[in-house]
CSV table of C-alpha atoms in Angstrom, one decimal:
chain,number,residue,atom,x,y,z
P,1,MET,CA,-28.5,-109.9,-35.1
P,2,GLY,CA,-26.9,-106.7,-33.7
P,3,ASN,CA,-27.0,-103.0,-34.7
P,4,HIS,CA,-28.2,-103.6,-38.4
P,5,LYS,CA,-29.9,-106.4,-40.5
P,6,LYS,CA,-27.4,-108.7,-43.0
P,7,ARG,CA,-27.3,-107.1,-46.0
P,8,ILE,CA,-28.1,-109.7,-48.6
P,9,ALA,CA,-27.3,-110.4,-52.3
P,10,VAL,CA,-29.6,-113.2,-53.9
P,11,VAL,CA,-28.5,-115.0,-56.7
P,12,LEU,CA,-31.4,-116.6,-58.7
P,13,ALA,CA,-30.7,-119.6,-61.0
P,14,GLY,CA,-32.7,-120.5,-63.8
P,15,ALA,CA,-35.0,-123.5,-63.9
P,16,VAL,CA,-37.7,-123.4,-66.4
P,17,ALA,CA,-40.9,-124.3,-65.1
P,18,GLN,CA,-39.1,-125.4,-61.8
P,19,GLY,CA,-38.7,-121.9,-60.7
P,20,ALA,CA,-41.6,-122.2,-59.0
P,21,PHE,CA,-39.7,-123.6,-56.2
P,22,GLU,CA,-37.3,-120.2,-56.2
P,23,ALA,CA,-40.4,-118.5,-55.8
P,24,GLY,CA,-41.3,-120.4,-52.7
P,25,ALA,CA,-38.0,-119.6,-51.4
P,26,ILE,CA,-38.1,-116.1,-52.1
P,27,ARG,CA,-41.5,-116.0,-49.7
P,28,ALA,CA,-39.1,-117.4,-47.1
P,29,LEU,CA,-36.7,-114.6,-48.0
P,30,VAL,CA,-38.6,-111.9,-47.6
P,31,ARG,CA,-39.6,-113.0,-44.1
P,32,ALA,CA,-36.2,-113.2,-43.0
P,33,ASP,CA,-34.5,-110.5,-40.8
P,34,VAL,CA,-32.5,-109.3,-43.6
P,35,GLU,CA,-32.2,-106.3,-46.0
P,36,ILE,CA,-31.8,-107.7,-50.0
P,37,VAL,CA,-29.6,-105.0,-51.6
P,38,ARG,CA,-28.8,-106.9,-54.9
P,39,ILE,CA,-30.5,-109.4,-57.1
P,40,VAL,CA,-28.5,-111.4,-59.7
P,41,ALA,CA,-30.2,-113.6,-61.8
P,42,ALA,CA,-30.5,-115.6,-65.1
P,43,SER,CA,-33.2,-117.5,-66.9
P,44,SER,CA,-36.6,-117.9,-65.1
P,45,GLY,CA,-34.8,-116.6,-61.9
P,46,ALA,CA,-34.9,-113.3,-64.1
P,47,LEU,CA,-38.6,-113.5,-64.3
P,48,ASN,CA,-38.5,-114.2,-60.5
P,49,GLY,CA,-36.0,-111.3,-59.6
P,50,THR,CA,-37.9,-108.7,-61.3
P,51,VAL,CA,-41.2,-109.1,-59.5
P,52,LEU,CA,-38.9,-109.5,-56.3
P,53,ALA,CA,-37.0,-106.1,-57.0
P,54,ALA,CA,-40.3,-104.1,-57.5
P,55,GLY,CA,-41.6,-105.6,-54.2
P,56,LEU,CA,-38.4,-104.4,-52.5
P,57,ARG,CA,-38.5,-101.1,-54.1
P,58,THR,CA,-42.1,-100.2,-52.7
P,59,ARG,CA,-40.7,-101.5,-49.1
P,60,ASP,CA,-43.6,-104.5,-49.4
P,61,ALA,CA,-41.7,-107.4,-50.4
P,62,ILE,CA,-44.1,-109.6,-48.7
P,63,ALA,CA,-46.7,-108.6,-50.9
P,64,GLY,CA,-44.1,-108.8,-54.0
P,65,ALA,CA,-43.2,-112.4,-53.0
P,66,GLU,CA,-47.1,-113.1,-52.6
P,67,THR,CA,-47.8,-111.8,-56.3
P,68,LEU,CA,-44.7,-113.8,-57.5
P,69,ALA,CA,-46.1,-117.1,-56.0
P,70,THR,CA,-49.7,-116.1,-57.9
P,71,LEU,CA,-48.2,-115.8,-60.8
P,72,TRP,CA,-46.7,-119.4,-60.7
P,73,ARG,CA,-49.7,-120.9,-58.9
P,74,ASP,CA,-52.3,-119.5,-61.3
P,75,HIS,CA,-50.7,-118.2,-64.5
P,76,ALA,CA,-48.0,-120.4,-65.3
P,77,GLU,CA,-49.8,-122.8,-67.6
P,78,TRP,CA,-48.3,-123.3,-71.0
P,79,ASN,CA,-51.1,-121.5,-72.5
P,80,GLU,CA,-50.6,-118.6,-70.6
P,81,VAL,CA,-46.5,-118.6,-71.2
P,82,PHE,CA,-46.1,-119.3,-74.7
P,83,HIS,CA,-47.5,-117.7,-77.7
P,84,ALA,CA,-46.7,-119.4,-81.3
P,85,SER,CA,-45.0,-117.1,-83.6
P,86,LEU,CA,-45.3,-118.1,-87.2
P,87,ARG,CA,-42.6,-115.5,-88.0
P,88,ASP,CA,-40.1,-116.8,-85.8
P,89,LEU,CA,-41.0,-120.3,-86.6
P,90,LEU,CA,-40.4,-119.3,-90.5
P,91,LYS,CA,-37.3,-118.1,-89.3
P,92,ARG,CA,-36.3,-121.1,-87.3
P,93,ASP,CA,-35.7,-118.8,-84.1
P,94,GLY,CA,-38.1,-120.5,-82.1
P,95,LEU,CA,-41.5,-121.6,-81.2
P,96,SER,CA,-43.0,-118.9,-79.1
P,97,ASP,CA,-42.2,-115.2,-78.9
P,98,GLN,CA,-42.5,-113.3,-75.7
P,99,LYS,CA,-45.9,-111.9,-75.8
P,100,ARG,CA,-47.6,-113.3,-72.9
P,101,LEU,CA,-44.6,-113.2,-70.8
P,102,LEU,CA,-44.4,-109.4,-71.1
P,103,GLY,CA,-48.1,-109.2,-70.7
P,104,LEU,CA,-47.9,-111.2,-67.5
P,105,LEU,CA,-45.3,-108.8,-66.1
P,106,ARG,CA,-46.8,-105.8,-67.4
P,107,GLU,CA,-50.0,-106.7,-65.5
P,108,HIS,CA,-48.5,-107.7,-62.2
P,109,VAL,CA,-45.5,-105.3,-62.0
P,110,PRO,CA,-47.1,-101.7,-62.6
P,111,PRO,CA,-44.9,-98.7,-62.0
P,112,SER,CA,-44.4,-97.3,-58.5
P,113,GLN,CA,-44.1,-94.2,-57.2
P,114,PRO,CA,-43.6,-94.7,-53.4
P,115,ASP,CA,-43.1,-91.9,-51.0
P,116,ASP,CA,-39.6,-93.5,-49.8
P,117,PRO,CA,-38.7,-95.9,-52.5
P,118,ALA,CA,-36.1,-98.5,-51.3
P,119,PRO,CA,-32.6,-98.7,-53.1
P,120,ILE,CA,-32.3,-102.0,-55.1
P,121,ASN,CA,-29.9,-103.3,-57.8
P,122,LEU,CA,-31.2,-106.0,-60.0
P,123,ARG,CA,-28.8,-107.5,-62.4
P,124,LEU,CA,-29.8,-109.6,-65.3
P,125,ILE,CA,-27.3,-112.3,-67.1
P,126,VAL,CA,-28.2,-112.4,-71.2
P,127,ALA,CA,-26.2,-114.5,-73.7
P,128,ALA,CA,-25.4,-111.9,-76.4
P,129,LEU,CA,-25.6,-114.0,-79.4
P,130,HIS,CA,-23.2,-111.7,-81.4
P,131,GLY,CA,-20.9,-111.4,-78.3
P,132,CYS,CA,-19.5,-108.6,-76.5
P,133,THR,CA,-15.9,-106.9,-76.6
P,134,SER,CA,-13.8,-107.2,-73.5
P,135,SER,CA,-10.6,-108.5,-72.6
P,136,ILE,CA,-8.0,-111.0,-71.0
P,137,GLY,CA,-5.0,-109.0,-69.8
P,138,ALA,CA,-4.5,-106.5,-72.2
P,139,ARG,CA,-5.5,-108.4,-75.2
P,140,PRO,CA,-9.2,-107.8,-76.4
P,141,ALA,CA,-11.4,-110.6,-76.1
P,142,THR,CA,-15.1,-111.8,-76.8
P,143,THR,CA,-17.5,-112.9,-74.6
P,144,PHE,CA,-21.1,-114.0,-74.7
P,145,GLU,CA,-22.0,-112.8,-71.3
P,146,SER,CA,-23.7,-109.5,-71.0
P,147,VAL,CA,-25.0,-108.1,-67.4
P,148,ARG,CA,-28.1,-105.6,-68.0
P,149,ASP,CA,-27.9,-103.4,-64.5
P,150,PHE,CA,-31.2,-101.8,-63.0
P,151,HIS,CA,-31.8,-99.8,-59.9
P,152,THR,CA,-34.8,-98.4,-58.3
P,153,GLY,CA,-35.5,-95.7,-60.7
P,154,ASP,CA,-36.0,-98.1,-63.7
P,155,PHE,CA,-39.1,-99.1,-62.0
P,156,ALA,CA,-40.7,-95.7,-61.3
P,157,THR,CA,-41.9,-95.4,-65.1
P,158,VAL,CA,-43.7,-97.2,-67.8
P,159,GLU,CA,-40.7,-96.6,-69.9
P,160,GLY,CA,-38.1,-97.7,-67.0
P,161,LEU,CA,-40.0,-101.0,-66.5
P,162,GLY,CA,-40.0,-101.6,-70.3
P,163,GLY,CA,-36.4,-102.0,-70.4
P,164,VAL,CA,-36.4,-104.2,-67.1
P,165,PHE,CA,-38.9,-106.4,-68.7
P,166,THR,CA,-37.4,-106.8,-72.0
P,167,ALA,CA,-34.0,-107.8,-70.3
P,168,ALA,CA,-36.1,-110.2,-68.4
P,169,VAL,CA,-37.4,-112.1,-71.2
P,170,ALA,CA,-34.4,-111.7,-73.1
P,171,SER,CA,-32.6,-113.6,-70.1
P,172,SER,CA,-35.3,-116.2,-70.0
P,173,ALA,CA,-35.4,-117.0,-73.8
P,174,LEU,CA,-34.7,-120.8,-73.7
P,175,PRO,CA,-33.1,-121.5,-76.9
P,176,LEU,CA,-35.1,-123.1,-79.7
P,177,VAL,CA,-38.3,-122.6,-77.5
P,178,PHE,CA,-38.3,-118.6,-77.3
P,179,ALA,CA,-37.1,-116.5,-79.9
P,180,PRO,CA,-34.0,-114.2,-79.2
P,181,VAL,CA,-34.9,-110.8,-78.1
P,182,ASP,CA,-33.0,-107.6,-79.3
P,183,LEU,CA,-31.6,-105.5,-76.5
P,184,PRO,CA,-30.2,-101.9,-77.4
P,185,GLY,CA,-26.3,-102.2,-77.8
P,186,VAL,CA,-26.2,-105.6,-77.4
P,187,GLY,CA,-28.3,-107.2,-80.3
P,188,PRO,CA,-29.9,-110.7,-80.2
P,189,CYS,CA,-29.8,-112.4,-76.8
P,190,ILE,CA,-31.1,-115.8,-75.4
P,191,ASP,CA,-31.4,-117.5,-72.0
P,192,GLY,CA,-28.7,-116.1,-69.7
P,193,GLY,CA,-28.4,-119.6,-68.0
P,194,ALA,CA,-26.7,-120.6,-71.4
P,195,VAL,CA,-23.6,-118.7,-70.4
P,196,ASN,CA,-24.0,-118.4,-66.5
P,197,ASN,CA,-26.7,-120.1,-64.8
P,198,THR,CA,-25.8,-119.2,-61.2
P,199,PRO,CA,-24.1,-115.8,-61.7
P,200,MET,CA,-22.4,-115.4,-58.1
P,201,LYS,CA,-19.4,-113.3,-59.4
P,202,TRP,CA,-21.9,-110.4,-60.0
P,203,ALA,CA,-23.1,-110.2,-56.3
P,204,LEU,CA,-20.0,-108.7,-54.7
P,205,ASP,CA,-18.4,-106.3,-57.4
P,206,GLY,CA,-18.8,-102.6,-57.0
P,207,ALA,CA,-19.8,-100.5,-54.1
P,208,ILE,CA,-22.8,-102.5,-53.2
P,209,GLY,CA,-21.2,-105.4,-53.1
P,210,ALA,CA,-18.4,-104.2,-50.5
P,211,GLU,CA,-21.8,-104.0,-48.4
P,212,VAL,CA,-22.8,-107.3,-48.9
P,213,ASP,CA,-22.6,-109.6,-45.6
P,214,ALA,CA,-24.2,-112.5,-47.2
P,215,ILE,CA,-24.9,-114.5,-50.6
P,216,VAL,CA,-28.0,-116.5,-50.9
P,217,VAL,CA,-28.2,-118.8,-53.9
P,218,VAL,CA,-31.2,-120.2,-54.9
P,219,ALA,CA,-31.1,-123.2,-57.3
P,220,THR,CA,-33.4,-126.4,-58.1
P,221,SER,CA,-30.6,-128.9,-58.4
P,222,VAL,CA,-29.5,-130.9,-55.4
P,223,GLU,CA,-26.2,-130.5,-53.9
P,224,HIS,CA,-25.4,-134.0,-53.3
P,225,ARG,CA,-27.0,-136.9,-55.6
P,226,SER,CA,-27.4,-140.2,-53.9
P,227,ASP,CA,-28.7,-141.9,-56.8
P,228,ALA,CA,-27.5,-142.4,-60.6
P,229,ALA,CA,-29.3,-140.2,-63.5
P,230,ASP,CA,-31.5,-141.8,-65.9
P,231,VAL,CA,-29.8,-141.5,-69.2
P,232,THR,CA,-31.4,-144.1,-70.9
P,233,GLY,CA,-33.2,-142.6,-74.2
P,234,PHE,CA,-32.3,-139.7,-76.4
P,235,LEU,CA,-34.2,-137.0,-74.4
P,236,PRO,CA,-33.1,-138.4,-70.7
P,237,TYR,CA,-29.4,-138.3,-72.0
P,238,VAL,CA,-29.7,-134.9,-73.5
P,239,GLY,CA,-31.4,-133.3,-70.6
P,240,HIS,CA,-28.8,-135.0,-68.1
P,241,VAL,CA,-25.8,-133.4,-70.3
P,242,VAL,CA,-27.4,-129.9,-69.8
P,243,ASN,CA,-27.9,-130.4,-66.1
P,244,MET,CA,-24.4,-131.3,-65.9
P,245,LEU,CA,-23.0,-128.2,-67.5
P,246,ILE,CA,-25.1,-126.0,-65.5
P,247,GLN,CA,-24.7,-127.8,-62.2
P,248,GLU,CA,-21.0,-128.2,-62.6
P,249,ARG,CA,-20.7,-124.1,-62.9
P,250,LEU,CA,-22.4,-123.8,-59.5
P,251,TYR,CA,-20.2,-126.5,-57.8
P,252,ARG,CA,-17.3,-124.7,-58.8
P,253,ASP,CA,-18.6,-121.4,-58.0
P,254,LEU,CA,-19.7,-122.5,-54.6
P,255,ARG,CA,-16.2,-124.1,-54.1
P,256,GLU,CA,-14.2,-121.0,-55.3
P,257,SER,CA,-16.3,-119.1,-53.3
P,258,GLU,CA,-15.8,-120.8,-50.1
P,259,GLN,CA,-12.0,-121.3,-50.5
P,260,LEU,CA,-11.9,-117.4,-51.0
P,261,ASN,CA,-13.8,-117.1,-47.5
P,262,ALA,CA,-11.2,-119.8,-46.0
P,263,GLY,CA,-8.3,-117.3,-47.3
P,264,LEU,CA,-9.6,-114.3,-46.1
P,265,ALA,CA,-10.7,-115.5,-42.7
P,266,ALA,CA,-6.9,-117.0,-42.6
P,267,LEU,CA,-5.8,-113.4,-43.3
P,268,ASP,CA,-7.8,-112.0,-40.6
P,269,ASP,CA,-6.5,-114.6,-38.4
P,270,MET,CA,-2.8,-113.7,-38.9
P,271,VAL,CA,-3.7,-110.0,-38.2
P,272,ALA,CA,-5.7,-111.0,-34.7
P,273,ARG,CA,-2.2,-113.2,-34.0
P,274,GLY,CA,0.0,-110.1,-34.6
P,275,GLU,CA,1.7,-112.1,-37.5
P,276,LEU,CA,0.2,-109.4,-39.9
P,277,SER,CA,-0.5,-105.5,-39.4
P,278,PRO,CA,-3.9,-104.3,-41.0
P,279,ALA,CA,-2.2,-102.2,-43.7
P,280,GLN,CA,0.1,-105.5,-44.8
P,281,ARG,CA,-3.0,-107.6,-45.1
P,282,GLU,CA,-4.7,-104.8,-47.0
P,283,GLY,CA,-1.4,-105.0,-49.5
P,284,VAL,CA,-1.7,-108.9,-49.7
P,285,GLN,CA,-5.3,-108.4,-50.7
P,286,ARG,CA,-4.6,-105.9,-53.4
P,287,ALA,CA,-1.6,-107.9,-55.0
P,288,LEU,CA,-4.5,-110.6,-55.0
P,289,GLY,CA,-7.4,-108.6,-56.5
P,290,LEU,CA,-9.0,-108.7,-53.4
P,291,ALA,CA,-9.0,-105.0,-52.3
P,292,GLY,CA,-11.9,-104.3,-50.1
P,293,ARG,CA,-13.0,-107.8,-50.0
P,294,ARG,CA,-14.4,-109.7,-46.8
P,295,VAL,CA,-15.7,-113.0,-45.6
P,296,VAL,CA,-19.4,-113.3,-46.5
P,297,ASP,CA,-21.7,-116.1,-45.7
P,298,ILE,CA,-22.7,-118.3,-48.5
P,299,LEU,CA,-26.3,-119.6,-48.2
P,300,THR,CA,-27.7,-122.1,-50.4
P,301,ILE,CA,-31.1,-123.1,-50.9
P,302,ARG,CA,-31.5,-125.9,-52.9
P,303,PRO,CA,-34.1,-129.3,-52.6
P,304,LEU,CA,-32.8,-132.0,-50.6
P,305,THR,CA,-34.1,-134.6,-52.9
P,306,GLN,CA,-34.5,-134.2,-56.8
P,307,LEU,CA,-38.0,-132.3,-57.8
P,308,PRO,CA,-40.3,-134.7,-59.5
P,309,GLY,CA,-41.2,-134.0,-62.9
P,310,THR,CA,-39.0,-132.4,-65.9
P,311,ALA,CA,-37.9,-128.8,-66.2
P,312,PHE,CA,-41.2,-128.5,-68.5
P,313,SER,CA,-43.7,-130.6,-66.4
P,314,GLY,CA,-44.9,-127.8,-64.3
P,315,PHE,CA,-46.2,-125.5,-67.3
P,316,PHE,CA,-48.8,-128.7,-67.9
P,317,ASP,CA,-49.4,-129.3,-63.9
P,318,ALA,CA,-50.7,-126.7,-61.4
P,319,SER,CA,-50.6,-129.2,-58.5
P,320,LEU,CA,-46.8,-129.8,-59.3
P,321,ARG,CA,-46.2,-126.2,-59.6
P,322,ALA,CA,-48.0,-125.7,-56.2
P,323,GLU,CA,-45.7,-128.7,-55.0
P,324,TYR,CA,-42.7,-126.4,-56.1
P,325,LEU,CA,-43.7,-123.6,-54.2
P,326,GLU,CA,-44.2,-125.5,-51.1
P,327,ALA,CA,-41.1,-127.1,-51.3
P,328,GLY,CA,-39.1,-124.0,-52.0
P,329,TYR,CA,-40.9,-122.1,-48.9
P,330,LEU,CA,-40.3,-124.9,-46.4
P,331,ARG,CA,-36.6,-125.4,-47.4
P,332,GLY,CA,-36.1,-121.5,-47.4
P,333,LEU,CA,-37.3,-121.2,-43.8
P,334,GLU,CA,-35.0,-124.0,-42.7
P,335,VAL,CA,-31.9,-122.5,-43.9
P,336,LEU,CA,-32.6,-118.8,-43.2
P,337,GLY,CA,-33.8,-119.9,-39.8
P,338,ALA,CA,-30.7,-121.8,-39.2
P,339,ALA,CA,-28.4,-118.8,-40.7
P,340,GLU,CA,-30.3,-116.4,-38.4
P,341,ARG,CA,-29.8,-118.5,-35.4
P,342,GLU,CA,-26.0,-118.7,-36.3
P,343,TRP,CA,-25.7,-115.1,-36.9
P,344,ARG,CA,-27.6,-114.2,-33.4
P,345,LYS,CA,-24.8,-116.5,-31.7
P,346,ALA,CA,-21.9,-114.8,-33.6
P,347,GLY,CA,-23.2,-111.3,-32.3
P,348,GLN,CA,-21.1,-109.8,-34.8
P,349,PRO,CA,-23.0,-107.4,-37.2
P,350,ASP,CA,-20.3,-105.7,-39.0
P,351,ARG,CA,-19.0,-108.9,-40.9
P,352,ALA,CA,-20.4,-112.3,-41.6
P,353,PRO,CA,-19.1,-115.4,-39.6
P,354,ALA,CA,-16.9,-117.5,-41.7
P,355,ALA,CA,-18.3,-121.1,-42.3
P,356,ARG,CA,-16.6,-124.0,-40.7
P,357,SER,CA,-14.5,-126.6,-42.6
P,358,GLU,CA,-16.4,-129.7,-42.5
P,359,GLU,CA,-18.1,-130.0,-45.8
P,360,HIS,CA,-16.9,-130.1,-49.5
P,361,GLY,CA,-13.7,-132.2,-48.7
P,362,ALA,CA,-10.7,-130.3,-49.1
P,363,PRO,CA,-8.9,-129.3,-45.9
P,364,GLY,CA,-9.6,-125.9,-44.2
P,365,GLU,CA,-12.6,-125.2,-46.5
P,366,PRO,CA,-15.8,-123.7,-45.0
P,367,ARG,CA,-18.9,-125.0,-45.7
P,368,SER,CA,-22.0,-123.2,-46.2
P,369,ALA,CA,-24.8,-122.2,-43.7
P,370,ALA,CA,-27.1,-124.3,-45.7
P,371,ALA,CA,-25.0,-127.7,-45.0
P,372,SER,CA,-25.0,-126.4,-41.4
P,373,ALA,CA,-28.7,-126.2,-41.3
P,374,ASP,CA,-28.8,-130.0,-42.8
P,375,ASP,CA,-26.6,-130.9,-39.8
P,376,ARG,CA,-28.6,-129.5,-37.4
P,377,ALA,CA,-31.8,-130.9,-38.9
P,378,ASP,CA,-30.3,-134.2,-38.8
């Protein structure tokens, strides 16, 4: 792939017990010829991302991924995850507190002091119940999305890891099931998936984002459904509405990201043809708020068919979790293998190749490397 490995930002969506699919995909990802420099995660993805980040820091990502797989395979039964809290029940905050989740993290992700810790940025999304002050233009505004930023040093001590773990269980505090978690400076927080289940926009900002060659999005929803969803009955109907809200956000984020890739690639082509100078291109990008941005590959690791069971079924069925793990691993190998072949063929280590425009409908839009992998598999 040239003189350096592709620098990757990994986006991990929420999936409740189907998060085991993500863990399987992570097992494939850490075996790919890439360098993971940032992890952005929400909901159960935040728990997966925390374990992955700890492994990356010690430069033994494969061991970290295997620890994560073991957690899902052997320690994700309902009685090892949920801990009924009478206090929270009386307050009507939720059925469970985070005692057991925190215990699993503390047991399997100890502080580490490697001689040469690898740099890693872990960004966890939480939904702040009291809101956070932001702005729309020059006007103050309230947002309920908060990003908790952690770096390699936070994994070195018990105190540092405590902050990581607290943010991770806050990000995965599914409303009404888990009680909200208080975070310093933010207040009570719930599942980050409630505000941004696939937080792609946080993958590319800042100095770290400027170094990213590709974004790998891992989610458990199917990109293209060929069958109608079952909406008969109250619970299936409510569940489908929730999935609609989550999946539509991912659909829009992926479309917008690939449209942005197409625009940046068009500017590169104009420079190559002499229609714009490099300085003029930079001026255009600054005017559009895209200073320093470049084309990045967008890879999606998602199941090709709907995963069996509900979001909670895996907590009661170890064989189902093992099925999710295997499905994620095989799908990850397929997508990443196709991407690596494409990168080697392109032979451009300093920038990722623009995806081709045959998927997602609109003229001139690039398609993801995952879509390319599907075509080659056919």
